[in-house]
Amino acid sequence: MTAILNGLRAIELDGEIFVRLDPGDLEIGDNVRDQVDLTATPEFVESIREHGVLEAISAVQYADGRIVVRDGQRTTNNGGASMGCVVSEAE
C-alpha cells in the first residue's frame, strides 16, 4: 500500500486509502455480473454525467501492485478521467 501513497494525493484512514485513480489502471475483479452493458441502464450513465460519481468504488491492492475493483464495476467501466477509490490491502 505504500506504493499507492508515493506521489499521489491520498488520504489514509483506518487501514484504507482514499485516492483518485484512472479507471484504465484498475482491474475488474470477480463480479456478479458476467458483463456490463451500459446501454441497458441509460439512467445510471446519465446520473454520472449529470452529478459525477457519488460513491467511491472499492478495491484491493495486491503485493504486486495490482489494484482490483471489488465494488463499482459499472462506474469503473463508465470511464472518466479519474474517480474516487477506497483501497484496502489484499489479504
mmCIF file with all atom_site columns, C-alpha atoms in Angstrom:
data_model
loop_
_atom_site.group_PDB
_atom_site.id
_atom_site.type_symbol
_atom_site.label_atom_id
_atom_site.label_alt_id
_atom_site.label_comp_id
_atom_site.label_asym_id
_atom_site.label_entity_id
_atom_site.label_seq_id
_atom_site.pdbx_PDB_ins_code
_atom_site.Cartn_x
_atom_site.Cartn_y
_atom_site.Cartn_z
_atom_site.occupancy
_atom_site.B_iso_or_equiv
_atom_site.pdbx_formal_charge
_atom_site.auth_seq_id
_atom_site.auth_comp_id
_atom_site.auth_asym_id
_atom_site.auth_atom_id
_atom_site.pdbx_PDB_model_num
ATOM 1  C CA . MET A 1 1  ? 0.000   0.000   0.000   1.00 0.00 ? 1  MET A CA 1
ATOM 2  C CA . THR A 1 2  ? 2.974   2.272   0.412   1.00 0.00 ? 2  THR A CA 1
ATOM 3  C CA . ALA A 1 3  ? 3.337   2.492   -3.372  1.00 0.00 ? 3  ALA A CA 1
ATOM 4  C CA . ILE A 1 4  ? -0.114  3.989   -3.773  1.00 0.00 ? 4  ILE A CA 1
ATOM 5  C CA . LEU A 1 5  ? 0.751   6.735   -1.304  1.00 0.00 ? 5  LEU A CA 1
ATOM 6  C CA . ASN A 1 6  ? 4.007   7.706   -3.024  1.00 0.00 ? 6  ASN A CA 1
ATOM 7  C CA . GLY A 1 7  ? 3.471   10.589  -5.421  1.00 0.00 ? 7  GLY A CA 1
ATOM 8  C CA . LEU A 1 8  ? -0.314  10.520  -5.276  1.00 0.00 ? 8  LEU A CA 1
ATOM 9  C CA . ARG A 1 9  ? -2.662  12.711  -3.321  1.00 0.00 ? 9  ARG A CA 1
ATOM 10 C CA . ALA A 1 10 ? -4.192  10.180  -0.980  1.00 0.00 ? 10 ALA A CA 1
ATOM 11 C CA . ILE A 1 11 ? -5.795  10.079  2.440   1.00 0.00 ? 11 ILE A CA 1
ATOM 12 C CA . GLU A 1 12 ? -5.152  7.117   4.728   1.00 0.00 ? 12 GLU A CA 1
ATOM 13 C CA . LEU A 1 13 ? -7.804  6.327   7.319   1.00 0.00 ? 13 LEU A CA 1
ATOM 14 C CA . ASP A 1 14 ? -8.354  3.200   9.416   1.00 0.00 ? 14 ASP A CA 1
ATOM 15 C CA . GLY A 1 15 ? -6.212  0.960   7.210   1.00 0.00 ? 15 GLY A CA 1
ATOM 16 C CA . GLU A 1 16 ? -7.814  2.099   3.966   1.00 0.00 ? 16 GLU A CA 1
ATOM 17 C CA . ILE A 1 17 ? -6.656  4.677   1.464   1.00 0.00 ? 17 ILE A CA 1
ATOM 18 C CA . PHE A 1 18 ? -8.907  7.089   -0.403  1.00 0.00 ? 18 PHE A CA 1
ATOM 19 C CA . VAL A 1 19 ? -7.322  8.126   -3.671  1.00 0.00 ? 19 VAL A CA 1
ATOM 20 C CA . ARG A 1 20 ? -8.347  9.282   -7.139  1.00 0.00 ? 20 ARG A CA 1
ATOM 21 C CA . LEU A 1 21 ? -7.290  6.771   -9.792  1.00 0.00 ? 21 LEU A CA 1
ATOM 22 C CA . ASP A 1 22 ? -7.532  6.460   -13.564 1.00 0.00 ? 22 ASP A CA 1
ATOM 23 C CA . PRO A 1 23 ? -10.053 3.707   -14.376 1.00 0.00 ? 23 PRO A CA 1
ATOM 24 C CA . GLY A 1 24 ? -7.663  2.391   -17.041 1.00 0.00 ? 24 GLY A CA 1
ATOM 25 C CA . ASP A 1 25 ? -5.180  1.490   -14.284 1.00 0.00 ? 25 ASP A CA 1
ATOM 26 C CA . LEU A 1 26 ? -7.676  -0.755  -12.491 1.00 0.00 ? 26 LEU A CA 1
ATOM 27 C CA . GLU A 1 27 ? -8.543  -4.419  -12.983 1.00 0.00 ? 27 GLU A CA 1
ATOM 28 C CA . ILE A 1 28 ? -12.111 -5.619  -12.568 1.00 0.00 ? 28 ILE A CA 1
ATOM 29 C CA . GLY A 1 29 ? -12.373 -8.438  -10.020 1.00 0.00 ? 29 GLY A CA 1
ATOM 30 C CA . ASP A 1 30 ? -14.941 -11.226 -9.887  1.00 0.00 ? 30 ASP A CA 1
ATOM 31 C CA . ASN A 1 31 ? -18.415 -9.773  -10.027 1.00 0.00 ? 31 ASN A CA 1
ATOM 32 C CA . VAL A 1 32 ? -21.981 -10.999 -10.018 1.00 0.00 ? 32 VAL A CA 1
ATOM 33 C CA . ARG A 1 33 ? -22.328 -9.510  -13.496 1.00 0.00 ? 33 ARG A CA 1
ATOM 34 C CA . ASP A 1 34 ? -20.819 -11.532 -16.332 1.00 0.00 ? 34 ASP A CA 1
ATOM 35 C CA . GLN A 1 35 ? -20.644 -8.399  -18.445 1.00 0.00 ? 35 GLN A CA 1
ATOM 36 C CA . VAL A 1 36 ? -21.661 -4.773  -18.268 1.00 0.00 ? 36 VAL A CA 1
ATOM 37 C CA . ASP A 1 37 ? -23.975 -3.263  -20.851 1.00 0.00 ? 37 ASP A CA 1
ATOM 38 C CA . LEU A 1 38 ? -24.151 0.437   -20.058 1.00 0.00 ? 38 LEU A CA 1
ATOM 39 C CA . THR A 1 39 ? -26.757 0.937   -22.804 1.00 0.00 ? 39 THR A CA 1
ATOM 40 C CA . ALA A 1 40 ? -29.146 -1.180  -20.709 1.00 0.00 ? 40 ALA A CA 1
ATOM 41 C CA . THR A 1 41 ? -29.022 1.362   -17.872 1.00 0.00 ? 41 THR A CA 1
ATOM 42 C CA . PRO A 1 42 ? -29.058 4.799   -19.504 1.00 0.00 ? 42 PRO A CA 1
ATOM 43 C CA . GLU A 1 43 ? -30.324 6.405   -16.273 1.00 0.00 ? 43 GLU A CA 1
ATOM 44 C CA . PHE A 1 44 ? -27.155 5.252   -14.494 1.00 0.00 ? 44 PHE A CA 1
ATOM 45 C CA . VAL A 1 45 ? -24.915 6.717   -17.197 1.00 0.00 ? 45 VAL A CA 1
ATOM 46 C CA . GLU A 1 46 ? -26.935 9.954   -17.236 1.00 0.00 ? 46 GLU A CA 1
ATOM 47 C CA . SER A 1 47 ? -26.663 10.256  -13.438 1.00 0.00 ? 47 SER A CA 1
ATOM 48 C CA . ILE A 1 48 ? -22.880 10.046  -13.638 1.00 0.00 ? 48 ILE A CA 1
ATOM 49 C CA . ARG A 1 49 ? -22.844 12.535  -16.494 1.00 0.00 ? 49 ARG A CA 1
ATOM 50 C CA . GLU A 1 50 ? -25.066 14.957  -14.583 1.00 0.00 ? 50 GLU A CA 1
ATOM 51 C CA . HIS A 1 51 ? -23.843 14.541  -10.986 1.00 0.00 ? 51 HIS A CA 1
ATOM 52 C CA . GLY A 1 52 ? -20.475 12.799  -11.292 1.00 0.00 ? 52 GLY A CA 1
ATOM 53 C CA . VAL A 1 53 ? -19.583 9.711   -9.327  1.00 0.00 ? 53 VAL A CA 1
ATOM 54 C CA . LEU A 1 54 ? -21.357 9.990   -5.977  1.00 0.00 ? 54 LEU A CA 1
ATOM 55 C CA . GLU A 1 55 ? -19.897 6.925   -4.259  1.00 0.00 ? 55 GLU A CA 1
ATOM 56 C CA . ALA A 1 56 ? -16.261 5.850   -4.361  1.00 0.00 ? 56 ALA A CA 1
ATOM 57 C CA . ILE A 1 57 ? -15.509 2.462   -5.833  1.00 0.00 ? 57 ILE A CA 1
ATOM 58 C CA . SER A 1 58 ? -13.992 -0.179  -3.567  1.00 0.00 ? 58 SER A CA 1
ATOM 59 C CA . ALA A 1 59 ? -10.788 -2.015  -4.459  1.00 0.00 ? 59 ALA A CA 1
ATOM 60 C CA . VAL A 1 60 ? -7.940  -4.049  -3.016  1.00 0.00 ? 60 VAL A CA 1
ATOM 61 C CA . GLN A 1 61 ? -4.246  -3.707  -3.746  1.00 0.00 ? 61 GLN A CA 1
ATOM 62 C CA . TYR A 1 62 ? -2.100  -6.832  -4.032  1.00 0.00 ? 62 TYR A CA 1
ATOM 63 C CA . ALA A 1 63 ? 1.577   -7.113  -3.135  1.00 0.00 ? 63 ALA A CA 1
ATOM 64 C CA . ASP A 1 64 ? 2.484   -6.978  -6.844  1.00 0.00 ? 64 ASP A CA 1
ATOM 65 C CA . GLY A 1 65 ? 0.869   -3.511  -7.072  1.00 0.00 ? 65 GLY A CA 1
ATOM 66 C CA . ARG A 1 66 ? -2.302  -4.509  -8.938  1.00 0.00 ? 66 ARG A CA 1
ATOM 67 C CA . ILE A 1 67 ? -5.443  -2.716  -7.819  1.00 0.00 ? 67 ILE A CA 1
ATOM 68 C CA . VAL A 1 68 ? -8.570  -4.819  -8.336  1.00 0.00 ? 68 VAL A CA 1
ATOM 69 C CA . VAL A 1 69 ? -12.095 -3.386  -8.186  1.00 0.00 ? 69 VAL A CA 1
ATOM 70 C CA . ARG A 1 70 ? -14.394 -5.278  -5.810  1.00 0.00 ? 70 ARG A CA 1
ATOM 71 C CA . ASP A 1 71 ? -17.420 -2.972  -5.922  1.00 0.00 ? 71 ASP A CA 1
ATOM 72 C CA . GLY A 1 72 ? -18.123 -0.407  -8.618  1.00 0.00 ? 72 GLY A CA 1
ATOM 73 C CA . GLN A 1 73 ? -17.708 -2.300  -11.875 1.00 0.00 ? 73 GLN A CA 1
ATOM 74 C CA . ARG A 1 74 ? -20.278 -0.248  -13.794 1.00 0.00 ? 74 ARG A CA 1
ATOM 75 C CA . THR A 1 75 ? -18.802 3.003   -12.503 1.00 0.00 ? 75 THR A CA 1
ATOM 76 C CA . THR A 1 76 ? -15.280 1.935   -13.490 1.00 0.00 ? 76 THR A CA 1
ATOM 77 C CA . ASN A 1 77 ? -16.427 0.837   -16.951 1.00 0.00 ? 77 ASN A CA 1
ATOM 78 C CA . ASN A 1 78 ? -18.279 4.127   -17.448 1.00 0.00 ? 78 ASN A CA 1
ATOM 79 C CA . GLY A 1 79 ? -14.865 5.754   -17.753 1.00 0.00 ? 79 GLY A CA 1
ATOM 80 C CA . GLY A 1 80 ? -13.836 9.253   -16.890 1.00 0.00 ? 80 GLY A CA 1
ATOM 81 C CA . ALA A 1 81 ? -10.509 10.906  -16.207 1.00 0.00 ? 81 ALA A CA 1
ATOM 82 C CA . SER A 1 82 ? -10.258 9.769   -12.594 1.00 0.00 ? 82 SER A CA 1
ATOM 83 C CA . MET A 1 83 ? -12.528 8.529   -9.866  1.00 0.00 ? 83 MET A CA 1
ATOM 84 C CA . GLY A 1 84 ? -12.548 8.197   -6.123  1.00 0.00 ? 84 GLY A CA 1
ATOM 85 C CA . CYS A 1 85 ? -11.473 4.806   -4.916  1.00 0.00 ? 85 CYS A CA 1
ATOM 86 C CA . VAL A 1 86 ? -11.261 3.319   -1.417  1.00 0.00 ? 86 VAL A CA 1
ATOM 87 C CA . VAL A 1 87 ? -8.348  0.871   -1.485  1.00 0.00 ? 87 VAL A CA 1
ATOM 88 C CA . SER A 1 88 ? -7.571  -1.702  1.167   1.00 0.00 ? 88 SER A CA 1
ATOM 89 C CA . GLU A 1 89 ? -4.719  -4.180  1.287   1.00 0.00 ? 89 GLU A CA 1
ATOM 90 C CA . ALA A 1 90 ? -5.475  -7.660  -0.059  1.00 0.00 ? 90 ALA A CA 1
ATOM 91 C CA . GLU A 1 91 ? -5.243  -10.444 2.478   1.00 0.00 ? 91 GLU A CA 1
#
